[in-house]
């Protein structure tokens, strides 16, 4: 940094200054609203000391800044400038107020108007010792003027110095003056481009909050970056550019809630023009991790392990192109419908609390058991292949017909008639009428008896049954099998009519 030279030798004290930044660059013309930090701001550091061999007594020093829109003006406005002095124990300086700068010693006041809309004006800073006078010997003064909005025209601005001091005798009423030159150079965007060096993009949980290194799904995220004059920014996420008007010339963007549903990568593109008419492109990248991610699709090439519950949504379906094993004596429970379009092979127990629907075959290699409640309903044929059996351990209710041979080792309890070939099957205690198949006529028991122990059985030739021609069937054995020595009806030859009374 280079100190500005002193303009003349009128003052008794020596003055030098430097600027931050150095050299100064002008503010760009026609700054548009919404573009952050586009104006150029500067700080001035001024040091004052006695370079001679004779002590100097000083009562006040004034610093005069040229304010306006001309090339010889330093600042666009006097507003917002802050002044500090060291040592502050013996000297005073008054900070800038709105439109007016008051810089006074302890005993007097000076008024410094801000720059007007047209032409140039002055902003004055007065420094005075708190006791009214002070001798400046070895120790010096240090004055800082901060947040000066630099003029938008290149040129040399002269800072005025007014000094009330003497080496001997009383302090004069008229100050000695000098000037310090400050050069302002044109603004050149990207004058020192550094491709690849970005703008320090960072993600925060909120404004002023901690870094958003890991957030919950759908939580809001705040992005901030460093914006320099001339920068134009573009922000990308989820494969597309974020269309927000404040990003191009800004330094922040608030990602709305319900946006970051999974690990999300952000990319900030910064384009800066160069003095030769070109441009420099810089990129910043960061990724925000999400704890409970929501994914549109997930493909796992290796093993997939879920240590907690695995819950799917109500829409869509879960497909497996490989076997699914349920280990450690756990259950595969279906509270809704379980649909099997192909073959279902079950080697163990299947517990289903809802409905089991199979559009294909259901194959059971072992025992198939139902619970005690409810019923099993079949709307199609149930076939039991030989040598297997359909064993009914309790009552069997058949509402339709039984085709083929039915072998029952226990009792058959029929609440209605049992038919064979459309005709009823006789059962224990049934009452029947019997007619002769050859001669016709129904058998009946007449009133007269043959003797005291026996009675007659006659055939009623006219035709229909008579009142004493009904007979009751009684089962006289405890087994359903016929006696071994009893021939069946088909094996008994037809006999001639027995003799009467034989």
Tab-separated table of C-alpha atoms in Angstrom:
chain	number	residue	atom	x	y	z
A	1	UNK	CA	0.000	0.000	0.000
A	2	UNK	CA	1.203	3.558	-0.812
A	3	UNK	CA	0.830	6.591	1.447
A	4	UNK	CA	-0.639	9.695	-0.162
A	5	UNK	CA	1.859	12.646	-0.291
A	6	UNK	CA	1.418	15.871	1.632
A	7	UNK	CA	0.394	18.801	-0.571
A	8	UNK	CA	2.367	21.605	1.125
A	9	UNK	CA	4.362	22.531	4.227
A	10	UNK	CA	1.797	24.808	5.849
A	11	UNK	CA	1.019	22.464	8.753
A	12	UNK	CA	3.363	21.815	11.647
A	13	UNK	CA	2.408	18.135	11.979
A	14	UNK	CA	3.017	15.395	9.430
A	15	UNK	CA	0.027	13.554	7.854
A	16	UNK	CA	-0.095	10.315	5.868
A	17	UNK	CA	-2.935	7.964	4.889
A	18	UNK	CA	-3.623	4.649	3.288
A	19	UNK	CA	-6.845	3.082	1.992
A	20	UNK	CA	-8.492	-0.313	2.297
A	21	UNK	CA	-8.719	-1.598	-0.352
A	22	UNK	CA	-5.702	-0.170	-2.082
A	23	UNK	CA	-5.984	1.061	-4.727
A	24	UNK	CA	-9.554	2.315	-4.544
A	25	UNK	CA	-11.974	1.444	-7.340
A	26	UNK	CA	-15.048	3.496	-8.144
A	27	UNK	CA	-18.598	2.314	-7.620
A	28	UNK	CA	-20.172	1.070	-10.863
A	29	UNK	CA	-22.677	3.509	-12.387
A	30	UNK	CA	-26.429	2.867	-12.385
A	31	UNK	CA	-26.486	0.238	-9.650
A	32	UNK	CA	-29.793	-1.642	-9.925
A	33	UNK	CA	-31.915	-2.335	-6.831
A	34	UNK	CA	-31.629	-5.897	-5.563
A	35	UNK	CA	-27.962	-6.328	-6.487
A	36	UNK	CA	-26.089	-6.696	-3.244
A	37	UNK	CA	-22.765	-4.979	-2.436
A	38	UNK	CA	-22.425	-3.499	-5.932
A	39	UNK	CA	-21.245	-0.108	-4.644
A	40	UNK	CA	-17.612	0.217	-3.677
A	41	UNK	CA	-16.864	0.909	-0.015
A	42	UNK	CA	-13.525	1.921	1.469
A	43	UNK	CA	-11.824	2.694	4.777
A	44	UNK	CA	-9.210	5.437	5.265
A	45	UNK	CA	-6.495	5.116	7.903
A	46	UNK	CA	-4.810	8.442	8.775
A	47	UNK	CA	-1.726	8.799	10.996
A	48	UNK	CA	-0.549	12.129	12.471
A	49	UNK	CA	2.749	12.823	14.205
A	50	UNK	CA	5.365	15.492	14.826
A	51	UNK	CA	8.306	14.907	12.492
A	52	UNK	CA	10.260	17.938	13.696
A	53	UNK	CA	12.523	18.520	16.653
A	54	UNK	CA	10.395	21.248	18.286
A	55	UNK	CA	7.333	20.377	20.345
A	56	UNK	CA	3.970	21.322	18.787
A	57	UNK	CA	0.893	22.327	20.758
A	58	UNK	CA	-2.387	21.497	18.986
A	59	UNK	CA	-5.968	22.342	19.936
A	60	UNK	CA	-7.937	20.851	17.023
A	61	UNK	CA	-7.531	19.042	13.682
A	62	UNK	CA	-10.266	18.884	11.004
A	63	UNK	CA	-10.452	16.284	8.228
A	64	UNK	CA	-12.488	17.444	5.202
A	65	UNK	CA	-13.749	14.835	2.680
A	66	UNK	CA	-14.996	15.945	-0.773
A	67	UNK	CA	-18.495	14.534	-1.346
A	68	UNK	CA	-20.373	14.494	-4.644
A	69	UNK	CA	-20.591	13.020	-8.106
A	70	UNK	CA	-17.518	14.634	-9.712
A	71	UNK	CA	-14.175	13.004	-10.466
A	72	UNK	CA	-12.457	15.031	-7.688
A	73	UNK	CA	-14.993	13.828	-5.092
A	74	UNK	CA	-14.104	10.919	-2.833
A	75	UNK	CA	-17.507	9.843	-1.538
A	76	UNK	CA	-20.989	9.682	-3.060
A	77	UNK	CA	-22.543	10.530	0.305
A	78	UNK	CA	-21.455	11.432	3.803
A	79	UNK	CA	-24.035	9.149	5.384
A	80	UNK	CA	-22.933	5.985	7.103
A	81	UNK	CA	-19.309	7.004	7.711
A	82	UNK	CA	-17.925	6.051	11.133
A	83	UNK	CA	-14.882	7.784	12.684
A	84	UNK	CA	-12.569	6.397	15.376
A	85	UNK	CA	-9.488	7.960	17.010
A	86	UNK	CA	-6.615	6.566	19.057
A	87	UNK	CA	-5.733	7.324	21.756
A	88	UNK	CA	-9.394	7.923	22.622
A	89	UNK	CA	-8.487	8.845	26.222
A	90	UNK	CA	-7.199	12.310	25.232
A	91	UNK	CA	-8.938	13.036	21.923
A	92	UNK	CA	-12.561	13.045	20.814
A	93	UNK	CA	-14.327	12.589	17.446
A	94	UNK	CA	-18.082	12.519	16.766
A	95	UNK	CA	-19.564	9.821	14.528
A	96	UNK	CA	-21.712	10.581	11.480
A	97	UNK	CA	-25.447	11.128	11.960
A	98	UNK	CA	-28.182	11.125	9.311
A	99	UNK	CA	-27.249	13.741	6.674
A	100	UNK	CA	-25.028	15.625	9.141
A	101	UNK	CA	-21.596	14.902	10.591
A	102	UNK	CA	-20.829	16.372	13.997
A	103	UNK	CA	-17.168	16.147	15.019
A	104	UNK	CA	-16.463	18.277	18.103
A	105	UNK	CA	-13.957	18.683	20.891
A	106	UNK	CA	-15.208	18.800	24.429
A	107	UNK	CA	-15.724	22.564	24.340
A	108	UNK	CA	-16.980	23.348	20.807
A	109	UNK	CA	-19.160	22.010	17.962
A	110	UNK	CA	-18.693	21.792	14.167
A	111	UNK	CA	-21.484	21.027	11.672
A	112	UNK	CA	-20.669	19.056	8.497
A	113	UNK	CA	-23.463	18.754	5.906
A	114	UNK	CA	-23.604	15.676	3.673
A	115	UNK	CA	-23.190	15.747	-0.108
A	116	UNK	CA	-26.043	17.295	-2.073
A	117	UNK	CA	-27.817	16.002	-5.165
A	118	UNK	CA	-25.717	18.172	-7.481
A	119	UNK	CA	-22.174	19.486	-7.330
A	120	UNK	CA	-19.703	18.916	-4.543
A	121	UNK	CA	-19.873	19.421	-0.788
A	122	UNK	CA	-17.655	18.712	2.188
A	123	UNK	CA	-17.793	16.395	5.169
A	124	UNK	CA	-15.681	17.563	8.100
A	125	UNK	CA	-14.225	15.606	10.981
A	126	UNK	CA	-12.834	17.589	13.942
A	127	UNK	CA	-10.433	16.120	16.465
A	128	UNK	CA	-9.602	17.995	19.653
A	129	UNK	CA	-7.789	17.197	22.891
A	130	UNK	CA	-10.136	16.739	25.793
A	131	UNK	CA	-8.219	19.353	27.851
A	132	UNK	CA	-8.403	21.982	25.080
A	133	UNK	CA	-4.671	21.850	24.151
A	134	UNK	CA	-2.102	19.093	23.862
A	135	UNK	CA	1.579	18.842	23.087
A	136	UNK	CA	2.419	16.385	20.351
A	137	UNK	CA	5.918	15.080	20.841
A	138	UNK	CA	6.855	11.459	20.236
A	139	UNK	CA	3.292	10.004	20.410
A	140	UNK	CA	0.985	10.476	17.429
A	141	UNK	CA	-2.671	10.152	16.496
A	142	UNK	CA	-4.421	7.453	14.491
A	143	UNK	CA	-7.803	8.210	12.838
A	144	UNK	CA	-9.972	5.693	10.942
A	145	UNK	CA	-12.906	6.589	8.671
A	146	UNK	CA	-14.969	3.542	7.798
A	147	UNK	CA	-17.694	2.638	5.274
A	148	UNK	CA	-17.052	5.439	2.783
A	149	UNK	CA	-19.181	4.903	-0.337
A	150	UNK	CA	-16.660	5.652	-3.094
A	151	UNK	CA	-17.642	7.976	-5.929
A	152	UNK	CA	-18.554	6.408	-9.281
A	153	UNK	CA	-16.096	8.536	-11.307
A	154	UNK	CA	-12.377	7.854	-11.587
A	155	UNK	CA	-10.010	10.652	-10.598
A	156	UNK	CA	-7.949	12.126	-7.778
A	157	UNK	CA	-9.764	13.329	-4.661
A	158	UNK	CA	-8.026	15.708	-2.256
A	159	UNK	CA	-8.716	15.286	1.456
A	160	UNK	CA	-8.348	18.581	3.274
A	161	UNK	CA	-6.442	18.918	6.561
A	162	UNK	CA	-7.064	21.919	8.861
A	163	UNK	CA	-4.728	22.226	11.827
A	164	UNK	CA	-4.866	24.597	14.830
A	165	UNK	CA	-1.344	24.296	16.253
A	166	UNK	CA	1.765	26.293	17.204
A	167	UNK	CA	5.337	25.651	18.268
A	168	UNK	CA	5.451	28.698	20.547
A	169	UNK	CA	3.070	31.402	21.666
A	170	UNK	CA	-0.711	31.218	21.519
A	171	UNK	CA	-2.529	28.938	19.084
A	172	UNK	CA	-3.704	30.994	16.069
A	173	UNK	CA	-7.395	31.383	15.317
A	174	UNK	CA	-6.874	30.547	11.648
A	175	UNK	CA	-5.867	26.932	10.886
A	176	UNK	CA	-2.977	25.859	8.747
A	177	UNK	CA	-4.084	23.683	5.820
A	178	UNK	CA	-2.783	20.943	3.585
A	179	UNK	CA	-4.274	18.221	1.356
A	180	UNK	CA	-3.735	14.518	0.858
A	181	UNK	CA	-4.394	12.999	-2.590
A	182	UNK	CA	-6.395	9.759	-2.957
A	183	UNK	CA	-6.613	8.125	-6.401
A	184	UNK	CA	-9.796	6.326	-7.572
A	185	UNK	CA	-9.407	3.908	-10.449
A	186	UNK	CA	-12.172	2.603	-12.740
A	187	UNK	CA	-14.093	-0.457	-11.651
A	188	UNK	CA	-12.977	-3.514	-13.634
A	189	UNK	CA	-15.046	-6.619	-12.989
A	190	UNK	CA	-12.926	-9.747	-12.890
A	191	UNK	CA	-9.681	-7.811	-13.143
A	192	UNK	CA	-7.923	-10.591	-11.288
A	193	UNK	CA	-9.875	-13.708	-12.305
A	194	UNK	CA	-9.171	-16.966	-10.560
A	195	UNK	CA	-11.060	-19.739	-12.396
A	196	UNK	CA	-12.162	-22.592	-10.207
A	197	UNK	CA	-12.207	-20.534	-7.017
A	198	UNK	CA	-15.842	-20.224	-6.071
A	199	UNK	CA	-17.904	-18.071	-3.775
A	200	UNK	CA	-17.868	-20.166	-0.554
A	201	UNK	CA	-21.338	-21.707	-0.942
A	202	UNK	CA	-22.651	-22.929	2.433
A	203	UNK	CA	-25.921	-24.534	3.609
A	204	UNK	CA	-27.452	-23.524	6.950
A	205	UNK	CA	-30.484	-24.763	8.846
A	206	UNK	CA	-31.729	-21.160	9.115
A	207	UNK	CA	-30.437	-17.611	8.972
A	208	UNK	CA	-27.548	-17.479	11.437
A	209	UNK	CA	-28.098	-21.155	12.258
A	210	UNK	CA	-25.651	-24.075	12.270
A	211	UNK	CA	-24.466	-25.771	9.055
A	212	UNK	CA	-27.058	-28.032	7.452
A	213	UNK	CA	-24.826	-31.104	7.184
A	214	UNK	CA	-27.712	-33.438	8.075
A	215	UNK	CA	-31.375	-32.427	8.140
A	216	UNK	CA	-34.761	-34.113	8.362
A	217	UNK	CA	-36.698	-34.771	5.177
A	218	UNK	CA	-38.689	-31.774	3.881
A	219	UNK	CA	-36.928	-29.385	6.300
A	220	UNK	CA	-36.128	-25.865	4.977
A	221	UNK	CA	-32.490	-25.085	4.114
A	222	UNK	CA	-30.801	-21.700	3.691
A	223	UNK	CA	-28.011	-21.297	1.113
A	224	UNK	CA	-25.534	-18.427	1.363
A	225	UNK	CA	-22.506	-17.468	-0.710
A	226	UNK	CA	-20.053	-14.601	-1.141
A	227	UNK	CA	-21.118	-12.108	-3.803
A	228	UNK	CA	-18.641	-9.736	-5.447
A	229	UNK	CA	-19.375	-6.816	-7.675
A	230	UNK	CA	-20.051	-7.902	-11.240
A	231	UNK	CA	-20.959	-11.495	-10.302
A	232	UNK	CA	-23.964	-13.160	-11.904
A	233	UNK	CA	-25.099	-16.370	-10.224
A	234	UNK	CA	-27.122	-19.419	-11.225
A	235	UNK	CA	-28.259	-22.071	-8.716
A	236	UNK	CA	-28.998	-25.682	-9.645
A	237	UNK	CA	-30.595	-28.536	-7.697
A	238	UNK	CA	-32.419	-31.764	-8.563
A	239	UNK	CA	-31.141	-31.585	-12.134
A	240	UNK	CA	-32.634	-28.179	-12.969
A	241	UNK	CA	-31.974	-24.485	-12.476
A	242	UNK	CA	-33.729	-22.691	-9.614
A	243	UNK	CA	-35.791	-19.893	-11.145
A	244	UNK	CA	-35.624	-17.184	-8.496
A	245	UNK	CA	-34.992	-13.588	-9.554
A	246	UNK	CA	-32.980	-12.777	-6.419
A	247	UNK	CA	-30.238	-15.347	-7.086
A	248	UNK	CA	-28.441	-13.660	-10.016
A	249	UNK	CA	-27.238	-10.604	-8.084
A	250	UNK	CA	-27.777	-11.886	-4.555
A	251	UNK	CA	-25.938	-13.853	-1.912
A	252	UNK	CA	-28.621	-16.133	-0.452
A	253	UNK	CA	-31.527	-18.418	-1.260
A	254	UNK	CA	-34.004	-20.040	1.124
A	255	UNK	CA	-34.930	-23.528	-0.070
A	256	UNK	CA	-38.633	-23.946	0.843
A	257	UNK	CA	-39.871	-26.701	3.123
A	258	UNK	CA	-41.110	-29.934	1.493
A	259	UNK	CA	-38.346	-29.605	-1.138
A	260	UNK	CA	-35.286	-31.453	0.211
A	261	UNK	CA	-36.711	-34.980	0.517
A	262	UNK	CA	-33.460	-36.904	0.017
A	263	UNK	CA	-29.703	-36.269	-0.155
A	264	UNK	CA	-29.583	-33.222	-2.421
A	265	UNK	CA	-26.647	-31.733	-4.325
A	266	UNK	CA	-26.516	-27.981	-4.984
A	267	UNK	CA	-24.335	-26.276	-7.603
A	268	UNK	CA	-23.731	-22.507	-7.774
A	269	UNK	CA	-22.480	-21.111	-11.071
A	270	UNK	CA	-20.816	-17.683	-10.943
A	271	UNK	CA	-20.055	-15.780	-14.151
A	272	UNK	CA	-17.772	-12.725	-13.865
A	273	UNK	CA	-16.889	-10.472	-16.855
A	274	UNK	CA	-13.215	-9.718	-17.529
A	275	UNK	CA	-11.723	-6.405	-18.751
A	276	UNK	CA	-10.970	-7.880	-22.182
A	277	UNK	CA	-14.655	-8.560	-22.850
A	278	UNK	CA	-14.588	-12.222	-21.845
A	279	UNK	CA	-15.805	-13.893	-18.690
A	280	UNK	CA	-14.730	-16.317	-15.989
A	281	UNK	CA	-16.969	-19.170	-14.767
A	282	UNK	CA	-16.662	-20.484	-11.223
A	283	UNK	CA	-18.535	-23.377	-9.624
A	284	UNK	CA	-19.401	-24.187	-6.009
A	285	UNK	CA	-20.814	-27.585	-5.035
A	286	UNK	CA	-22.244	-28.952	-1.802
A	287	UNK	CA	-24.536	-31.794	-0.739
A	288	UNK	CA	-27.082	-31.728	2.088
A	289	UNK	CA	-27.651	-35.148	3.682
A	290	UNK	CA	-31.179	-36.135	4.748
A	291	UNK	CA	-31.807	-38.569	7.611
A	292	UNK	CA	-35.215	-40.038	6.593
A	293	UNK	CA	-35.056	-39.912	2.816
A	294	UNK	CA	-37.951	-40.205	0.396
A	295	UNK	CA	-36.836	-41.857	-2.853
A	296	UNK	CA	-38.693	-42.195	-6.147
A	297	UNK	CA	-36.865	-45.467	-6.867
A	298	UNK	CA	-34.118	-47.539	-5.242
A	299	UNK	CA	-31.896	-50.118	-6.925
A	300	UNK	CA	-29.565	-52.158	-4.694
A	301	UNK	CA	-27.002	-54.332	-6.463
A	302	UNK	CA	-25.794	-55.966	-3.246
A	303	UNK	CA	-27.438	-57.047	-0.013
A	304	UNK	CA	-30.244	-54.875	1.389
A	305	UNK	CA	-30.635	-54.896	5.172
A	306	UNK	CA	-33.423	-53.148	7.097
A	307	UNK	CA	-32.735	-53.180	10.855
A	308	UNK	CA	-36.139	-51.632	11.607
A	309	UNK	CA	-39.544	-51.819	10.000
A	310	UNK	CA	-39.866	-51.751	6.213
A	311	UNK	CA	-43.087	-49.949	5.302
A	312	UNK	CA	-44.315	-49.301	1.774
A	313	UNK	CA	-46.899	-46.771	0.679
A	314	UNK	CA	-50.495	-47.467	-0.241
A	315	UNK	CA	-49.850	-46.912	-3.967
A	316	UNK	CA	-47.787	-49.106	-6.260
A	317	UNK	CA	-46.577	-52.620	-5.487
A	318	UNK	CA	-43.522	-54.468	-4.195
A	319	UNK	CA	-42.041	-57.000	-6.617
A	320	UNK	CA	-39.451	-59.706	-5.949
A	321	UNK	CA	-37.714	-61.480	-8.823
A	322	UNK	CA	-35.964	-63.900	-6.471
A	323	UNK	CA	-36.939	-66.065	-3.481
A	324	UNK	CA	-37.995	-64.313	-0.283
A	325	UNK	CA	-36.999	-66.050	2.961
A	326	UNK	CA	-38.450	-65.394	6.416
A	327	UNK	CA	-35.812	-66.501	8.942
A	328	UNK	CA	-35.401	-67.017	12.697
A	329	UNK	CA	-38.858	-68.539	13.237
A	330	UNK	CA	-40.543	-65.293	12.180
A	331	UNK	CA	-43.854	-65.083	10.330
A	332	UNK	CA	-44.956	-63.687	7.016
A	333	UNK	CA	-48.240	-62.051	8.016
A	334	UNK	CA	-50.790	-60.764	5.512
A	335	UNK	CA	-53.535	-58.708	7.163
A	336	UNK	CA	-55.118	-57.988	3.788
A	337	UNK	CA	-55.401	-60.138	0.698
A	338	UNK	CA	-52.462	-62.355	-0.298
A	339	UNK	CA	-52.546	-62.921	-4.048
A	340	UNK	CA	-50.556	-65.759	-5.639
A	341	UNK	CA	-50.714	-65.754	-9.441
A	342	UNK	CA	-48.372	-68.745	-9.795
A	343	UNK	CA	-47.721	-71.848	-7.753
A	344	UNK	CA	-47.430	-71.482	-3.983
A	345	UNK	CA	-45.319	-74.138	-2.302
A	346	UNK	CA	-45.543	-74.107	1.492
A	347	UNK	CA	-43.293	-76.467	3.440
A	348	UNK	CA	-44.372	-75.275	6.874
A	349	UNK	CA	-47.257	-73.386	8.414
A	350	UNK	CA	-49.112	-70.526	6.722
A	351	UNK	CA	-50.986	-68.208	9.077
A	352	UNK	CA	-53.448	-65.891	7.331
A	353	UNK	CA	-55.716	-63.563	9.289
A	354	UNK	CA	-57.380	-62.166	6.165
A	355	UNK	CA	-58.258	-63.658	2.793
A	356	UNK	CA	-56.059	-65.901	0.665
A	357	UNK	CA	-56.760	-65.557	-3.070
A	358	UNK	CA	-54.885	-67.735	-5.556
A	359	UNK	CA	-55.558	-67.409	-9.279
A	360	UNK	CA	-53.136	-70.281	-9.895
A	361	UNK	CA	-52.483	-73.593	-8.160
A	362	UNK	CA	-51.989	-73.905	-4.405
A	363	UNK	CA	-49.850	-76.923	-3.565
A	364	UNK	CA	-49.567	-78.201	0.004
A	365	UNK	CA	-46.891	-80.878	0.434
A	366	UNK	CA	-47.797	-81.557	4.041
A	367	UNK	CA	-50.813	-81.234	6.296
A	368	UNK	CA	-53.397	-78.534	5.505
A	369	UNK	CA	-55.236	-77.472	8.660
A	370	UNK	CA	-57.911	-74.876	9.345
A	371	UNK	CA	-58.880	-73.322	12.637
A	372	UNK	CA	-61.868	-74.162	14.771
A	373	UNK	CA	-63.749	-70.992	13.788
A	374	UNK	CA	-65.135	-70.205	10.364
A	375	UNK	CA	-65.484	-72.595	7.459
A	376	UNK	CA	-63.734	-73.669	4.270
A	377	UNK	CA	-65.868	-73.050	1.195
A	378	UNK	CA	-65.057	-74.534	-2.223
A	379	UNK	CA	-66.864	-73.329	-5.356
A	380	UNK	CA	-65.267	-76.018	-7.529
A	381	UNK	CA	-64.537	-79.738	-7.407
A	382	UNK	CA	-62.285	-81.104	-4.662
A	383	UNK	CA	-60.509	-84.224	-5.894
A	384	UNK	CA	-58.746	-86.731	-3.622
A	385	UNK	CA	-56.582	-89.086	-5.659
A	386	UNK	CA	-56.035	-92.715	-4.679
A	387	UNK	CA	-54.637	-94.111	-2.508
A	388	UNK	CA	-55.273	-90.965	-0.458
A	389	UNK	CA	-58.482	-90.496	1.500
A	390	UNK	CA	-60.769	-87.662	2.481
A	391	UNK	CA	-61.046	-88.203	6.215
A	392	UNK	CA	-63.761	-86.374	8.130
A	393	UNK	CA	-63.127	-86.459	11.869
A	394	UNK	CA	-66.457	-84.852	12.738
A	395	UNK	CA	-69.794	-84.290	11.044
A	396	UNK	CA	-69.831	-83.871	7.260
A	397	UNK	CA	-72.633	-81.878	5.721
A	398	UNK	CA	-73.285	-82.452	2.013
A	399	UNK	CA	-75.792	-79.989	0.559
A	400	UNK	CA	-75.415	-81.435	-2.945
A	401	UNK	CA	-74.894	-84.900	-4.334
A	402	UNK	CA	-72.072	-87.435	-3.942
A	403	UNK	CA	-70.959	-89.064	-7.198
A	404	UNK	CA	-69.173	-92.361	-7.120
A	405	UNK	CA	-68.514	-94.681	-4.202
A	406	UNK	CA	-68.777	-93.298	-0.685
A	407	UNK	CA	-67.315	-95.491	1.992
A	408	UNK	CA	-68.150	-94.509	5.532
A	409	UNK	CA	-66.523	-96.378	8.424
A	410	UNK	CA	-68.527	-94.507	11.029
A	411	UNK	CA	-72.116	-93.427	11.317
A	412	UNK	CA	-73.891	-91.455	8.604
A	413	UNK	CA	-76.324	-88.979	10.125
A	414	UNK	CA	-78.646	-87.510	7.500
A	415	UNK	CA	-81.141	-84.853	8.477
A	416	UNK	CA	-82.985	-85.454	5.189
A	417	UNK	CA	-83.484	-88.363	2.766
A	418	UNK	CA	-80.582	-90.294	1.298
A	419	UNK	CA	-81.142	-91.072	-2.395
A	420	UNK	CA	-79.498	-93.363	-4.898
A	421	UNK	CA	-80.129	-92.799	-8.590
A	422	UNK	CA	-82.799	-90.269	-7.716
A	423	UNK	CA	-84.609	-92.701	-5.396
A	424	UNK	CA	-84.612	-92.779	-1.653
A	425	UNK	CA	-82.354	-95.126	0.352
A	426	UNK	CA	-84.053	-97.044	3.218
A	427	UNK	CA	-82.834	-96.375	6.698
A	428	UNK	CA	-83.435	-97.626	10.223
A	429	UNK	CA	-87.034	-97.205	11.418
A	430	UNK	CA	-88.299	-96.192	7.952
A	431	UNK	CA	-91.916	-97.306	7.248
A	432	UNK	CA	-92.428	-98.936	3.844
A	433	UNK	CA	-95.019	-100.703	1.688
A	434	UNK	CA	-93.966	-103.805	-0.270
A	435	UNK	CA	-95.511	-105.050	-3.561
A	436	UNK	CA	-94.699	-108.198	-5.444
A	437	UNK	CA	-92.620	-107.485	-8.541
A	438	UNK	CA	-94.089	-110.434	-10.504
A	439	UNK	CA	-97.765	-110.636	-9.621
A	440	UNK	CA	-98.317	-107.204	-8.250
A	441	UNK	CA	-100.265	-106.358	-5.149
A	442	UNK	CA	-99.096	-105.109	-1.786
A	443	UNK	CA	-98.398	-107.319	1.185
A	444	UNK	CA	-100.500	-106.822	4.224
A	445	UNK	CA	-101.254	-108.565	7.583
A	446	UNK	CA	-104.878	-109.737	7.778
A	447	UNK	CA	-106.904	-109.682	10.959
A	448	UNK	CA	-106.929	-113.460	11.455
A	449	UNK	CA	-103.812	-115.219	12.801
A	450	UNK	CA	-102.349	-118.515	11.856
A	451	UNK	CA	-101.991	-119.576	15.465
A	452	UNK	CA	-101.115	-118.022	18.776
A	453	UNK	CA	-97.530	-117.146	17.747
A	454	UNK	CA	-97.827	-116.640	14.006
A	455	UNK	CA	-99.947	-114.613	11.649
A	456	UNK	CA	-100.755	-114.567	7.947
A	457	UNK	CA	-99.251	-112.272	5.297
A	458	UNK	CA	-101.463	-111.813	2.244
A	459	UNK	CA	-101.039	-110.001	-1.086
A	460	UNK	CA	-103.711	-107.467	-1.879
A	461	UNK	CA	-104.389	-108.184	-5.522
A	462	UNK	CA	-106.550	-105.156	-6.378
A	463	UNK	CA	-103.545	-102.908	-6.315
A	464	UNK	CA	-102.790	-100.039	-3.913
A	465	UNK	CA	-101.487	-100.282	-0.333
A	466	UNK	CA	-103.940	-101.074	2.423
A	467	UNK	CA	-103.998	-99.712	5.966
A	468	UNK	CA	-102.474	-102.833	7.508
A	469	UNK	CA	-99.836	-103.151	4.764
A	470	UNK	CA	-97.088	-100.813	6.172
A	471	UNK	CA	-93.892	-102.316	7.460
A	472	UNK	CA	-91.082	-100.831	9.647
A	473	UNK	CA	-87.381	-101.458	8.937
A	474	UNK	CA	-85.240	-102.210	11.947
A	475	UNK	CA	-81.504	-102.701	12.039
A	476	UNK	CA	-80.732	-105.832	14.077
A	477	UNK	CA	-76.900	-105.815	13.948
A	478	UNK	CA	-74.230	-103.516	15.444
A	479	UNK	CA	-72.104	-103.504	12.297
A	480	UNK	CA	-72.855	-102.105	8.898
A	481	UNK	CA	-71.260	-105.152	7.246
A	482	UNK	CA	-73.557	-108.078	6.235
A	483	UNK	CA	-73.105	-111.461	7.863
A	484	UNK	CA	-70.461	-113.527	6.046
A	485	UNK	CA	-72.885	-116.390	5.401
A	486	UNK	CA	-75.729	-114.187	4.230
A	487	UNK	CA	-75.975	-114.138	0.437
A	488	UNK	CA	-76.675	-110.886	-1.270
A	489	UNK	CA	-79.938	-110.314	-3.053
A	490	UNK	CA	-78.276	-110.549	-6.440
A	491	UNK	CA	-76.940	-114.050	-5.635
A	492	UNK	CA	-80.320	-115.510	-4.436
A	493	UNK	CA	-82.155	-117.438	-7.217
A	494	UNK	CA	-85.846	-116.833	-7.773
A	495	UNK	CA	-88.043	-119.444	-6.010
A	496	UNK	CA	-91.443	-120.756	-6.979
A	497	UNK	CA	-94.492	-119.826	-4.992
A	498	UNK	CA	-94.295	-121.570	-1.554
A	499	UNK	CA	-97.130	-123.930	-0.669
A	500	UNK	CA	-99.922	-122.476	1.329
A	501	UNK	CA	-99.451	-123.044	5.016
A	502	UNK	CA	-95.841	-124.406	4.502
